[in-house]
Amino acid sequence: MNPIVTISHLDKYFGRLHVLKNISLEVPEREVLCLIGRSGSGKSTLLRCINFLEDPSHGSIEVAGVKVTEENKGSSRRQLIHDVRLKTGMVFQEFNLFPHMTVLENVIEGPVIVKGMERKRAIELAESNLDRVGMLFKKDEYPMRLSGGQKQRVAIARALTMEPQVMLFDEPTSALDPELIGEVLSVMKKVAYEGMTMIVVTHEMGFARDVADRVIVMAEGELIEDSKPEALFSNPQDPRTKALIERYRSSETNA
Amino acid sequence: MSLFSSKQDAPKTQAELLFEAGLRREFQFKASVAASWLVLLLFLVFLFSGQSLQIGSLTFKTIKIDSAFIMNEIDFIAAGLGETIRISILSIFLAMALALLAALGRLSTFPPIYALSTFYVSLIRGTPLYLQIFFFFLALPQLGIVLPGLIAGVLALGLNYGAYMSEIFRAGLASVGKGQREAAAALGMTPTQTMRRVVLPQALRFAIPPVGNEFIAMTKDSALVSATGFVHELMWRATKVGRAQFHNLEALIMAAIFYWVMTLGLSYLQGMIEKRLAKGDR
């Protein structure tokens, strides 16, 4: 299948710190890819490079036919980045809903302001997506009245309403109380089964094992393992991956 | 009698009793403060009542004020209220606009813009408000620029308060987290859209209570504009009739009462607005 995200020879420095080291990666359409690894391994930075919340130091990124290379500079680069962002939806660890807008206003903001969609049509689309994540009944509430899990489901609806071709999830359950993680994961599962291409940075090994088509392990700014979840969990190759799986196993049995 | 006691005569729990005792203490404190305020106010009124007080062999005379003068001139002074409010409202809007621009300038990475903002704030904060008012009334005409009294007063007050209030808006803008900008960017918003739709609405909401305080302060500082003699607000009227008939005491007392009542009213309004904002729907 055609790759919908193609990353080639990507490098990212924070000052002198080399956080992503010559990364190349293709993500085919409809794939659910989980990026796992210890904190500081560069997985969030890699994800944030895909929609240019972090500007890569070297290398190129292509999302759904829009290619941004080092040669693109100035206003043409800004335009390309804008096009990439229209093709990607992002869900953050801290939800980042707009607190001064109701749930519905949060969700229609992108289509109306960015795409210039007619308000009535945006509301229809927003309501259907809120229904998809089970949050339609709270559409007139302000975010501060929602639980963390509800906020994250609204954030997912907000991203979906832009009708992106790829969804990027940056540790979507890490800020949640344990009892709220399930509702968010099951919404993500649903979105995955509906055929969305998803790149998910996560510590949720259970989700990686059950939902992902492919799992990539990162360490020190490199991709150290790239395989099917069954293979990864039954037969990890790299010692660092082994340690990661080991830790997950022991937390499972303790729980 | 049934075995189950009804809700009313159930014995109160320890926590409920403590809570009620706390409420009672709070109420008693507030009531005592209110009573003391009343005593102080009555004392002040008594001080200006012109009564004589005999304590033993000593006689205390309180201040006698001319009530006929007050009755005659109260309308003339009260007519300045509208002008005071008009100056204050116009000035606060000018000040808000300037403060917002100055605060945005402070965020700029373009050196001339940043410099313009800091230069303005430094110049205005480094000179007295009184001087700035005179500058607009007295110095500009020397250059052939003669502004109507009201305009000059509003410009001076607005420029001055704008410089001080830029800090408020700066704090408001800083209160909007990085995550908000990132979420807007991820949706594809341009920096201008992000500022207008996401950052400014939150920053302005943050700034409402402190701007209210500034407005109250400004209603009083607007009295300084009277010194130039061209704006017939409360203070100008009070000093005019006071000097003309040598009844400055009565005239200033009247003006003081107007200012005080106005400030009390505005503070009350301010408190209501803050309470509504604190409820946090928005």
Coordinates of C-alpha atoms in Angstrom, one line a residue, chain B residues 26-277:
Chain B
E26 CA -17.8 35.0 60.6
F27 CA -21.2 36.7 60.8
Q28 CA -20.5 38.2 64.2
F29 CA -17.2 39.7 62.8
K30 CA -18.9 41.2 59.8
A31 CA -21.7 42.7 61.9
S32 CA -19.2 44.2 64.3
V33 CA -17.2 45.7 61.4
A34 CA -20.4 47.2 59.9
A35 CA -21.4 48.7 63.3
S36 CA -17.9 50.2 63.7
W37 CA -18.1 51.7 60.2
L38 CA -21.4 53.3 61.2
V39 CA -19.9 54.8 64.4
L40 CA -17.0 56.2 62.5
L41 CA -19.3 57.7 59.9
L42 CA -21.5 59.2 62.5
F43 CA -18.5 60.6 64.2
L44 CA -17.4 62.2 61.0
V45 CA -20.8 63.7 60.5
F46 CA -20.8 64.9 64.1
L47 CA -17.4 66.5 63.5
F48 CA -18.9 68.7 60.9
S49 CA -22.1 69.4 62.6
G50 CA -21.2 72.6 64.4
Q51 CA -22.4 71.4 67.8
S52 CA -20.7 72.3 71.0
L53 CA -19.8 69.6 73.5
Q54 CA -19.4 70.3 77.2
I55 CA -17.2 67.8 79.1
G56 CA -16.6 69.1 82.6
S57 CA -15.2 72.6 82.4
L58 CA -13.9 72.0 78.8
T59 CA -16.0 73.0 75.8
F60 CA -15.3 71.3 72.4
K61 CA -16.6 73.0 69.4
T62 CA -17.1 71.0 66.2
I63 CA -16.6 72.4 62.8
K64 CA -19.4 74.5 61.5
I65 CA -20.2 74.2 57.8
D66 CA -22.4 76.5 55.9
S67 CA -25.4 74.5 54.8
A68 CA -26.9 77.3 52.8
F69 CA -23.8 77.3 50.6
I70 CA -24.1 73.6 50.2
M71 CA -27.8 73.8 49.2
N72 CA -27.0 76.5 46.7
E73 CA -24.1 75.0 45.1
I74 CA -24.8 71.2 45.2
D75 CA -26.4 71.2 41.8
F76 CA -23.4 73.1 40.2
I77 CA -20.9 70.6 41.6
A78 CA -23.1 67.5 40.9
A79 CA -23.2 68.6 37.2
G80 CA -19.5 67.7 37.1
L81 CA -20.2 64.0 37.8
G82 CA -21.1 63.3 34.2
E83 CA -17.9 64.9 32.9
T84 CA -15.8 63.0 35.4
I85 CA -17.4 59.7 34.3
R86 CA -17.1 60.7 30.6
I87 CA -13.4 61.4 30.9
S88 CA -12.8 58.2 32.9
I89 CA -14.6 56.0 30.4
L90 CA -13.0 57.5 27.3
S91 CA -9.6 57.3 29.0
I92 CA -9.9 53.7 30.1
F93 CA -10.8 52.6 26.5
L94 CA -7.8 54.5 25.1
A95 CA -5.6 53.1 27.9
M96 CA -6.8 49.5 27.2
A97 CA -6.0 49.8 23.5
L98 CA -2.5 51.2 24.3
A99 CA -1.9 48.7 27.0
L100 CA -2.8 45.8 24.7
L101 CA -0.5 47.2 21.9
A102 CA 2.3 47.7 24.4
A103 CA 1.9 44.2 25.8
L104 CA 1.9 42.7 22.3
G105 CA 4.9 44.8 21.4
R106 CA 6.7 43.3 24.4
L107 CA 6.1 39.8 22.9
S108 CA 7.5 40.9 19.5
T109 CA 10.8 39.4 18.4
F110 CA 11.3 42.4 16.0
P111 CA 13.6 44.7 17.9
P112 CA 12.1 48.1 16.8
I113 CA 8.6 47.0 17.9
Y114 CA 9.9 45.7 21.2
A115 CA 11.9 48.9 21.7
L116 CA 8.9 51.1 20.9
S117 CA 6.8 49.3 23.5
T118 CA 9.4 49.5 26.3
F119 CA 10.3 53.1 25.4
Y120 CA 6.7 54.2 25.7
V121 CA 6.3 52.5 29.0
S122 CA 9.5 53.8 30.4
L123 CA 8.9 57.4 29.3
I124 CA 5.4 57.5 30.8
R125 CA 6.2 55.7 34.0
G126 CA 9.3 57.9 34.5
T127 CA 7.4 61.2 34.5
P128 CA 4.6 62.5 36.8
L129 CA 1.0 62.2 35.6
Y130 CA 0.5 65.8 36.6
L131 CA 3.3 66.9 34.3
Q132 CA 1.9 64.9 31.4
I133 CA -1.5 66.5 31.8
F134 CA 0.0 70.0 31.8
F135 CA 2.1 69.0 28.8
F136 CA -1.0 68.3 26.7
F137 CA -2.8 71.5 27.9
L138 CA 0.1 74.0 28.1
A139 CA 3.1 72.7 26.2
L140 CA 1.4 71.6 23.0
P141 CA -0.3 75.0 22.3
Q142 CA 3.2 76.5 22.1
L143 CA 3.7 74.3 19.0
G144 CA 0.4 75.5 17.6
I145 CA -1.5 72.4 18.7
V146 CA -4.5 73.4 20.7
L147 CA -6.6 70.5 21.7
P148 CA -10.1 70.8 23.2
G149 CA -9.9 70.3 27.0
L150 CA -11.6 67.0 27.1
I151 CA -9.5 65.5 24.3
A152 CA -6.3 66.7 25.9
G153 CA -7.4 65.2 29.3
V154 CA -8.3 61.9 27.8
L155 CA -5.1 61.7 25.8
A156 CA -3.0 62.4 28.9
L157 CA -4.9 60.0 31.2
G158 CA -5.1 57.3 28.5
L159 CA -1.4 57.4 27.7
N160 CA -0.5 57.3 31.3
Y161 CA -2.8 54.5 32.4
G162 CA -2.0 52.6 29.2
A163 CA 1.7 52.4 30.2
Y164 CA 0.8 51.1 33.6
M165 CA -1.8 48.7 32.4
S166 CA 0.4 47.1 29.8
E167 CA 1.7 44.9 32.6
I168 CA -1.8 43.6 33.2
F169 CA -2.2 42.6 29.6
R170 CA 1.3 41.1 29.5
A171 CA 0.4 38.9 32.5
G172 CA -2.9 38.0 30.7
L173 CA -1.1 37.0 27.6
A174 CA 1.4 35.0 29.6
S175 CA -1.4 33.2 31.4
V176 CA -2.4 31.4 28.2
G177 CA -0.3 28.3 28.0
K178 CA 1.9 27.0 25.2
G179 CA -0.4 24.1 24.8
Q180 CA -3.2 26.4 23.6
R181 CA -1.1 27.8 20.9
E182 CA 0.1 24.4 19.8
A183 CA -3.5 23.1 19.7
A184 CA -4.5 26.0 17.5
A185 CA -1.4 25.5 15.3
A186 CA -2.2 21.8 14.9
L187 CA -5.7 22.7 13.7
G188 CA -4.0 24.8 11.0
M189 CA -4.6 28.2 12.4
T190 CA -2.3 31.0 11.4
P191 CA -0.5 33.0 14.1
T192 CA -3.1 35.9 13.6
Q193 CA -6.0 33.5 13.9
T194 CA -4.5 31.9 17.0
M195 CA -4.0 35.3 18.6
R196 CA -7.5 36.5 17.8
R197 CA -9.5 33.4 18.5
V198 CA -7.6 31.6 21.2
V199 CA -5.0 33.8 23.0
L200 CA -6.7 37.2 23.2
P201 CA -10.1 36.0 24.5
Q202 CA -8.5 34.2 27.4
A203 CA -6.0 37.0 28.1
L204 CA -8.8 39.6 28.2
R205 CA -10.9 37.6 30.5
F206 CA -7.9 37.3 32.8
A207 CA -7.4 41.1 32.6
I208 CA -11.0 42.1 33.5
P209 CA -10.7 42.4 37.3
P210 CA -7.4 44.4 37.3
V211 CA -8.7 46.7 34.6
G212 CA -11.7 47.3 36.9
N213 CA -9.3 48.4 39.6
E214 CA -7.5 50.7 37.2
F215 CA -10.8 52.3 36.2
I216 CA -11.7 53.0 39.8
A217 CA -8.3 54.6 40.3
M218 CA -8.8 56.6 37.1
T219 CA -12.1 58.2 38.2
K220 CA -10.1 59.8 41.0
D221 CA -7.0 60.7 39.0
S222 CA -9.3 62.5 36.5
A223 CA -9.5 65.2 39.2
L224 CA -6.0 66.2 38.2
V225 CA -7.3 67.3 34.8
S226 CA -9.2 70.1 36.6
A227 CA -5.9 71.9 37.2
T228 CA -5.8 73.1 33.7
G229 CA -9.2 74.8 34.0
F230 CA -10.7 73.6 30.7
V231 CA -12.6 70.5 31.8
H232 CA -15.5 71.2 34.0
E233 CA -15.6 68.0 36.0
L234 CA -16.3 67.5 39.7
M235 CA -13.0 68.8 41.0
W236 CA -12.9 71.9 38.8
R237 CA -16.4 72.9 39.9
A238 CA -15.7 72.3 43.6
T239 CA -12.6 74.5 43.5
K240 CA -14.3 77.2 41.4
V241 CA -17.2 77.8 43.7
G242 CA -15.1 77.2 46.8
R243 CA -12.5 79.8 45.9
A244 CA -15.1 82.4 44.6
Q245 CA -17.1 82.4 47.8
F246 CA -14.3 81.3 50.2
H247 CA -16.1 78.1 51.1
N248 CA -13.4 75.7 50.1
L249 CA -14.2 73.5 53.0
E250 CA -17.8 72.9 52.1
A251 CA -17.1 72.6 48.4
L252 CA -14.3 70.0 48.8
I253 CA -16.4 68.0 51.3
M254 CA -19.1 67.8 48.7
A255 CA -16.7 66.7 45.9
A256 CA -15.2 64.2 48.3
I257 CA -18.6 62.7 49.0
F258 CA -19.3 62.4 45.3
Y259 CA -16.0 60.7 44.6
W260 CA -16.4 58.4 47.6
V261 CA -19.9 57.3 46.7
M262 CA -18.9 56.8 43.1
T263 CA -16.0 54.7 44.1
L264 CA -18.1 52.6 46.5
G265 CA -20.6 51.9 43.7
L266 CA -17.9 51.0 41.2
S267 CA -16.2 48.7 43.7
Y268 CA -19.5 46.9 44.3
L269 CA -20.0 46.5 40.6
Q270 CA -16.4 45.2 40.3
G271 CA -17.0 42.7 43.1
M272 CA -20.1 41.4 41.3
I273 CA -18.2 41.0 38.0
E274 CA -15.3 39.2 39.8
K275 CA -17.8 36.8 41.4
R276 CA -19.4 36.0 38.1
L277 CA -16.0 35.4 36.5

